[in-house]
Coordinates of C-alpha atoms and ligand atoms in Angstrom, one line a residue:
M429 CA -18.7 62.0 79.4
Q430 CA -20.8 59.9 81.8
E431 CA -19.0 57.4 84.1
R432 CA -19.0 53.9 82.8
R433 CA -21.3 51.5 84.7
L434 CA -19.2 48.5 85.1
T435 CA -20.2 46.8 88.3
T436 CA -19.8 43.2 87.4
A437 CA -17.6 41.2 85.1
S438 CA -20.6 40.6 82.8
K439 CA -21.1 43.6 80.5
R440 CA -24.0 44.7 78.3
I441 CA -22.6 45.0 74.9
L442 CA -24.1 46.3 71.6
V443 CA -22.6 44.9 68.4
A444 CA -23.8 46.8 65.3
G445 CA -23.1 44.7 62.2
G446 CA -23.0 41.6 64.5
A447 CA -24.5 39.3 61.9
G448 CA -21.7 39.9 59.5
F449 CA -18.4 38.0 59.0
I450 CA -16.3 39.7 61.7
G451 CA -19.2 40.8 63.9
S452 CA -20.6 37.3 64.3
H453 CA -17.1 36.0 65.5
L454 CA -17.1 39.0 67.9
C455 CA -20.5 38.0 69.2
D456 CA -19.3 34.4 69.7
H457 CA -16.3 35.7 71.7
L458 CA -18.4 38.1 73.8
M459 CA -21.0 35.4 74.5
A460 CA -18.3 32.9 75.5
M461 CA -17.0 35.5 77.9
G462 CA -20.4 35.6 79.6
H463 CA -21.5 39.0 78.5
K464 CA -25.0 40.1 77.4
V465 CA -25.0 41.0 73.7
V466 CA -27.5 43.0 71.6
C467 CA -26.8 42.5 67.9
I468 CA -28.1 45.1 65.5
D469 CA -27.9 44.4 61.9
N470 CA -30.0 45.1 58.8
L471 CA -28.8 41.9 57.1
Q472 CA -27.6 43.7 54.1
T473 CA -24.5 41.5 53.8
G474 CA -24.8 39.7 57.1
R475 CA -26.8 36.5 57.7
K476 CA -28.9 35.3 60.7
E477 CA -27.3 31.9 60.1
N478 CA -24.0 33.4 61.4
I479 CA -25.5 34.1 64.8
R480 CA -27.8 31.0 64.9
A481 CA -26.0 29.6 67.9
H482 CA -27.2 32.5 70.0
I483 CA -30.7 33.1 68.8
G484 CA -33.0 32.3 71.7
A485 CA -30.3 32.5 74.3
E486 CA -31.2 34.6 77.4
R487 CA -28.1 36.8 77.1
F488 CA -28.5 37.5 73.4
R489 CA -30.9 39.8 71.5
F490 CA -31.0 40.4 67.8
V491 CA -32.5 43.6 66.4
D492 CA -33.2 43.9 62.7
A493 CA -32.5 47.6 62.2
D494 CA -30.5 50.0 60.0
I495 CA -28.1 52.2 62.0
C496 CA -28.9 55.1 59.6
D497 CA -32.3 55.3 61.4
P498 CA -32.6 56.7 64.9
L499 CA -31.8 54.1 67.5
E500 CA -32.6 53.4 71.1
I501 CA -32.0 50.4 73.2
E502 CA -34.0 49.9 76.4
E503 CA -31.5 48.0 78.4
P504 CA -28.4 49.6 79.7
V505 CA -25.3 49.4 77.5
D506 CA -21.7 49.4 78.7
E507 CA -20.0 49.1 75.3
V508 CA -20.8 49.7 71.7
Y509 CA -18.8 48.1 68.8
N510 CA -19.7 49.6 65.4
L511 CA -18.9 47.1 62.7
A512 CA -22.0 47.9 60.7
C513 CA -21.0 48.6 57.1
A514 CA -20.7 46.5 53.9
A515 CA -17.0 45.8 53.6
S516 CA -16.3 44.3 50.2
P517 CA -16.1 46.5 47.2
P518 CA -19.0 44.9 45.2
S519 CA -21.2 45.2 48.3
Y520 CA -20.4 48.7 49.3
Q521 CA -20.5 49.9 45.7
A522 CA -23.9 48.4 45.1
D523 CA -25.6 51.3 46.9
P524 CA -22.8 53.9 47.5
V525 CA -25.0 56.6 49.0
H526 CA -26.2 54.1 51.6
T527 CA -22.6 53.1 52.4
M528 CA -21.7 56.8 52.9
M529 CA -24.8 57.3 55.1
T530 CA -24.0 54.1 57.1
C531 CA -20.6 55.5 57.9
V532 CA -21.7 59.0 58.7
A533 CA -25.3 59.1 59.9
G534 CA -25.1 55.5 61.2
T535 CA -21.9 56.1 63.2
L536 CA -23.3 59.4 64.6
N537 CA -26.5 57.5 65.7
L538 CA -24.4 54.9 67.5
L539 CA -22.1 57.5 69.1
Q540 CA -25.1 59.4 70.4
L541 CA -26.5 56.2 71.7
A542 CA -23.2 55.5 73.4
E543 CA -23.3 59.0 74.9
R544 CA -26.8 58.5 76.3
H545 CA -25.7 55.3 77.9
G546 CA -22.3 56.4 79.1
A547 CA -20.9 53.5 77.0
R548 CA -17.4 53.1 75.6
F549 CA -17.3 53.0 71.8
L550 CA -15.2 51.2 69.3
Q551 CA -15.2 52.1 65.6
A552 CA -14.3 49.4 63.1
S553 CA -12.3 51.6 60.7
T554 CA -10.1 50.3 57.9
S555 CA -6.8 50.3 56.2
E556 CA -8.7 52.0 53.3
I557 CA -8.1 55.2 55.3
Y558 CA -4.6 55.0 53.8
G559 CA -5.9 54.7 50.2
D560 CA -3.2 53.7 47.7
P561 CA -0.4 54.4 50.2
E562 CA 2.8 56.3 49.4
E563 CA 4.3 55.1 52.7
H564 CA 5.1 51.5 53.5
P565 CA 4.3 49.9 55.9
Q566 CA 1.4 52.1 56.9
R567 CA 1.7 53.7 60.3
E568 CA -1.2 55.3 62.1
D569 CA 0.2 58.8 61.6
Y570 CA 0.3 58.4 57.7
L571 CA -2.5 60.6 56.4
G572 CA -3.3 58.6 53.4
N573 CA -3.7 59.0 49.6
V574 CA -7.4 58.7 48.9
N575 CA -9.4 59.6 45.8
C576 CA -12.5 61.4 47.1
T577 CA -14.5 61.1 43.9
G578 CA -13.8 57.6 42.7
P579 CA -16.0 54.5 43.1
R580 CA -14.3 53.5 46.3
A581 CA -14.9 56.9 47.9
C582 CA -18.2 56.0 49.5
Y583 CA -16.4 53.6 51.7
D584 CA -12.9 55.2 52.1
E585 CA -14.1 58.7 52.6
G586 CA -17.1 57.5 54.6
K587 CA -14.8 55.7 57.0
R588 CA -12.6 58.7 57.2
A589 CA -15.6 60.9 58.0
A590 CA -16.6 58.4 60.7
E591 CA -13.2 58.6 62.3
A592 CA -13.5 62.4 62.3
L593 CA -16.9 62.1 64.1
C594 CA -15.4 59.7 66.6
Y595 CA -12.6 62.1 67.5
D596 CA -15.0 65.1 67.6
M597 CA -17.0 63.3 70.2
L598 CA -13.9 62.3 72.1
R599 CA -12.4 65.8 72.2
A600 CA -15.8 67.1 73.4
H601 CA -15.6 64.5 76.3
R602 CA -18.9 63.1 75.1
V603 CA -17.9 59.5 74.4
D604 CA -14.8 57.4 75.2
V605 CA -13.8 56.3 71.7
R606 CA -11.4 53.8 70.3
V607 CA -10.7 53.4 66.6
A608 CA -9.4 50.1 65.1
R609 CA -7.9 50.4 61.6
I610 CA -8.5 46.9 60.4
F611 CA -6.4 45.4 57.6
N612 CA -7.6 42.5 55.4
T613 CA -9.2 39.9 57.5
Y614 CA -10.3 36.4 56.4
G615 CA -11.8 33.3 57.9
P616 CA -14.9 31.2 58.0
R617 CA -18.3 33.0 57.4
M618 CA -16.9 35.1 54.6
R619 CA -19.5 35.0 51.8
P620 CA -18.5 33.2 48.6
D621 CA -19.9 36.2 46.6
D622 CA -18.2 39.0 48.6
G623 CA -15.7 39.7 45.9
R624 CA -12.6 39.9 48.2
I625 CA -9.4 38.3 47.2
V626 CA -9.3 35.4 49.6
S627 CA -12.9 34.3 49.0
N628 CA -12.5 34.8 45.2
L629 CA -9.5 32.6 44.9
I630 CA -10.7 29.9 47.2
V631 CA -14.2 29.7 45.5
Q632 CA -12.7 29.7 42.0
S633 CA -10.2 27.0 43.0
L634 CA -12.9 24.8 44.5
S635 CA -15.4 25.4 41.6
G636 CA -12.9 24.5 38.9
E637 CA -12.9 27.9 37.4
A638 CA -9.9 30.0 36.2
L639 CA -8.5 32.3 38.9
T640 CA -9.2 35.9 38.4
I641 CA -6.1 38.1 39.2
Y642 CA -6.3 41.8 38.7
G643 CA -3.2 43.4 37.2
S644 CA 0.1 41.4 37.4
G645 CA -0.7 39.9 40.7
E646 CA 2.5 41.5 42.2
Q647 CA 0.4 43.9 44.3
T648 CA 0.7 43.0 48.0
R649 CA -1.8 42.4 50.8
S650 CA -1.5 41.4 54.5
F651 CA -4.0 38.9 55.8
C652 CA -5.2 38.6 59.4
Y653 CA -7.0 35.6 60.6
V654 CA -10.4 36.5 62.1
S655 CA -9.7 35.1 65.6
D656 CA -6.6 37.3 65.9
L657 CA -8.5 40.3 64.8
V658 CA -11.4 39.7 67.3
R659 CA -8.8 39.4 70.1
G660 CA -7.3 42.8 69.0
L661 CA -10.8 44.5 68.9
V662 CA -11.6 43.3 72.4
A663 CA -8.2 44.3 73.8
L664 CA -8.6 47.8 72.3
M665 CA -12.1 48.1 73.9
D666 CA -10.8 46.8 77.2
V667 CA -7.6 48.9 77.5
E668 CA -8.3 51.3 80.4
E669 CA -6.5 54.4 79.1
T670 CA -8.1 55.8 75.9
P671 CA -5.4 55.4 73.2
D672 CA -4.2 58.7 71.7
G673 CA -5.5 58.0 68.2
P674 CA -6.4 55.0 66.0
V675 CA -4.7 51.7 66.3
N676 CA -3.8 49.4 63.3
L677 CA -4.9 45.8 63.6
G678 CA -3.7 43.4 61.0
N679 CA -1.1 40.8 60.3
P680 CA 2.2 42.4 59.0
G681 CA 3.1 39.3 56.9
E682 CA 3.0 40.6 53.3
F683 CA 2.1 38.4 50.4
T684 CA 1.7 39.1 46.7
V685 CA -1.6 38.1 45.2
N686 CA 0.3 35.6 43.1
R687 CA 1.8 34.0 46.2
L688 CA -1.6 33.8 47.9
A689 CA -3.0 32.1 44.8
S690 CA -0.2 29.5 44.9
L691 CA -0.9 28.8 48.6
V692 CA -4.6 28.4 48.0
L693 CA -4.0 26.0 45.1
R694 CA -1.5 24.0 47.0
Q695 CA -3.7 23.6 50.0
I696 CA -6.7 22.6 47.9
G697 CA -4.4 20.3 45.8
V698 CA -5.4 21.5 42.3
S699 CA -4.0 23.7 39.5
R700 CA -6.1 26.2 37.7
P701 CA -5.4 28.6 34.8
V702 CA -5.2 32.3 35.6
R703 CA -7.2 35.1 33.9
H704 CA -5.7 38.5 34.3
L705 CA -8.0 41.5 34.3
P706 CA -7.1 45.2 34.5
L707 CA -6.5 46.6 38.0
P708 CA -9.6 48.4 39.2
L709 CA -9.4 52.2 39.7
D710 CA -7.7 53.2 43.0
D711 CA -6.8 49.6 43.9
P712 CA -3.9 49.9 46.4
R713 CA -0.6 48.5 45.2
R714 CA 0.9 47.7 48.7
R715 CA -0.6 47.1 52.1
R716 CA 1.2 46.2 55.3
P717 CA 0.2 47.3 58.8
H718 CA 2.7 48.9 61.1
I719 CA 1.5 47.3 64.4
V720 CA 3.9 48.6 67.0
R721 CA 1.2 50.8 68.6
A722 CA -1.0 47.7 69.1
E723 CA 1.9 45.7 70.4
Q724 CA 2.8 48.3 72.9
L725 CA -0.7 49.5 74.0
L726 CA -2.6 46.3 73.9
D727 CA 0.2 43.7 74.1
W728 CA -1.4 42.3 71.0
A729 CA 0.1 40.6 68.0
P730 CA -1.4 38.1 65.5
V731 CA -0.4 34.5 66.0
V732 CA -2.2 32.6 63.1
P733 CA 0.1 32.3 60.0
L734 CA -1.6 32.5 56.6
E735 CA -0.9 28.9 55.9
E736 CA -2.8 27.8 59.1
G737 CA -5.7 30.3 58.8
L738 CA -6.4 29.2 55.2
K739 CA -7.2 25.6 56.3
P740 CA -10.5 26.4 58.2
T741 CA -11.3 29.0 55.7
I742 CA -11.1 26.6 52.8
Q743 CA -13.0 24.1 54.9
W744 CA -15.8 26.7 55.4
F745 CA -16.0 27.3 51.6
R746 CA -16.1 23.6 50.8
Q747 CA -19.1 23.3 53.2
V748 CA -20.9 26.3 51.8
L749 CA -20.3 25.3 48.1
G750 CA -21.3 21.7 49.0
E751 CA -24.6 22.9 50.5
M752 CA -25.3 25.2 47.5
T753 CA -24.8 22.3 45.2
K754 CA -27.0 20.0 47.1
V755 CA -29.8 22.5 48.1
D756 CA -30.0 24.8 45.1
R757 CA -28.1 24.1 41.9
A758 CA -29.6 27.3 40.5
R759 CA -27.4 29.3 42.9
P760 CA -29.5 31.7 45.0
P761 CA -28.7 35.3 44.3
H762 CA -27.1 35.9 47.7
L763 CA -24.6 33.2 47.0
V764 CA -23.7 33.9 43.4
V765 CA -20.1 33.2 42.9
P766 CA -18.3 36.0 41.2
T767 CA -16.3 35.6 38.1
A768 CA -15.5 38.4 35.7
T769 CA -18.2 40.7 37.1
V770 CA -16.2 41.3 40.3
T771 CA -15.2 45.0 40.3
A772 CA -12.3 44.7 42.7
Q773 CA -10.3 42.4 44.9
G774 CA -10.4 45.1 47.4
A775 CA -8.4 45.4 50.5
T776 CA -10.8 46.7 53.1
Ligands
LIG1433 N1 -13.1 42.1 56.6 C1 -12.1 43.0 56.5 O1 -11.1 42.6 55.9 C2 -12.3 44.4 57.0 C3 -11.2 45.2 56.8 C4 -11.3 46.5 57.3 C5 -12.4 47.0 57.9 N2 -13.4 46.1 58.1 C6 -14.6 46.7 58.8 O2 -15.1 45.7 59.7 C7 -16.6 45.8 59.7 C8 -17.1 44.4 59.5 O3 -16.6 43.9 58.2 P1 -17.0 42.4 57.7 O4 -15.9 42.0 56.8 O5 -17.5 41.6 58.8 O6 -18.2 42.8 56.7 P2 -19.7 42.2 56.6 O7 -20.3 42.9 55.4 O8 -19.6 40.8 56.7 O9 -20.3 42.8 57.9 C9 -21.0 44.1 57.9 C10 -22.3 43.9 58.7 O10 -22.9 45.2 58.8 C11 -24.3 45.0 58.4 N3 -24.7 46.4 58.0 C12 -24.2 47.0 56.9 N4 -24.8 48.3 56.8 C13 -25.7 48.3 57.9 C14 -26.6 49.3 58.3 N5 -26.7 50.5 57.7 N6 -27.3 49.1 59.5 C15 -27.1 47.9 60.1 N7 -26.3 46.9 59.7 C16 -25.6 47.1 58.6 C17 -24.3 44.0 57.4 O11 -25.6 43.4 57.2 C18 -23.3 43.0 57.9 O12 -23.9 42.1 58.8 C19 -17.0 46.8 58.7 O13 -17.3 48.0 59.3 C20 -15.8 46.9 57.8 O14 -15.7 48.2 57.2 C21 -13.4 44.9 57.7

């Protein structure tokens, strides 16, 4: 492993997937800290609009590239965050082979880039590593219950393979690796068509549609506001001693889907009928992170309660839907609001 080149407080940081929902908030944070940021993204689910504030800034560079292709960056790099991967079930299932290749070939390309630069590496992994868990809450040492042949496997198994690659590189002393297992995260810049539960329920409530709830709605999820998550990712990258294994990052507050739906309706001030659809294959029944490792290693805990985080999130969707109505009543394809065609309200 090369020695890290950290001579000044300002670091040179590569964010793969930086034009996406979480990645763009991470870019905002790193830019606000005075770092130089190279954002790599193929814009598959991300949008340049998300990083518009930084385009043209001297400390920021956007590279339109797919991490599955060989990568080189001319400037020195101190840190690599790998967030590149479609995260919502409809997006990652649209081209499952590409999703798997993004996780495996793409992660390997970025790990090798980090090795060449002597950069520290953070992998955005997922609670999907635990599959439909038989242990609750999910601790990092739980090995998971994942179907390796189902429609979610391209993502779940892809992310598991990516973690394996990360720890192979770490054990070989080739790259200093940190792995964050991210639980459901929400906030502004989620796409209205991304098919995840928070966006589905808000968009349907605002659009006057019936709420789609899969199964009874008694399955649970834990929701982390995006600013809390970004703080956790940066703390994990910054911690000097390499953690001995992955670290869960999420909010341990546990809500049923029915409870989330009531909160959304109450905050928007409307009532809507509910349409129940069958639970998608391999949809997890319960999700709650055990976050003691993050608390102890990183001195990190989420601070934004769901009721608070929903406010700016609903505001964001109001704005996006308002702009869609004004600009294009025909609804452009990248902003099609899902109804019954959504395949899963996945917890990623
Ligand atoms: N949002 C969540 O709740 C959540 C939960 C667990 C894990 N994660 C992980 O966090 C990361 C970011 O998730 P998000 O919610 O911001 O999703 P997102 O889809 O908004 O962001 C992913 C970004 O990666 C880009 N991308 C995808 N494949 C790429 C490729 N091959 N090459 C280059 N760029 C590529 C997309 O264009 C997008 O900008 C993902 O790796 C995801 O697996 C997210």
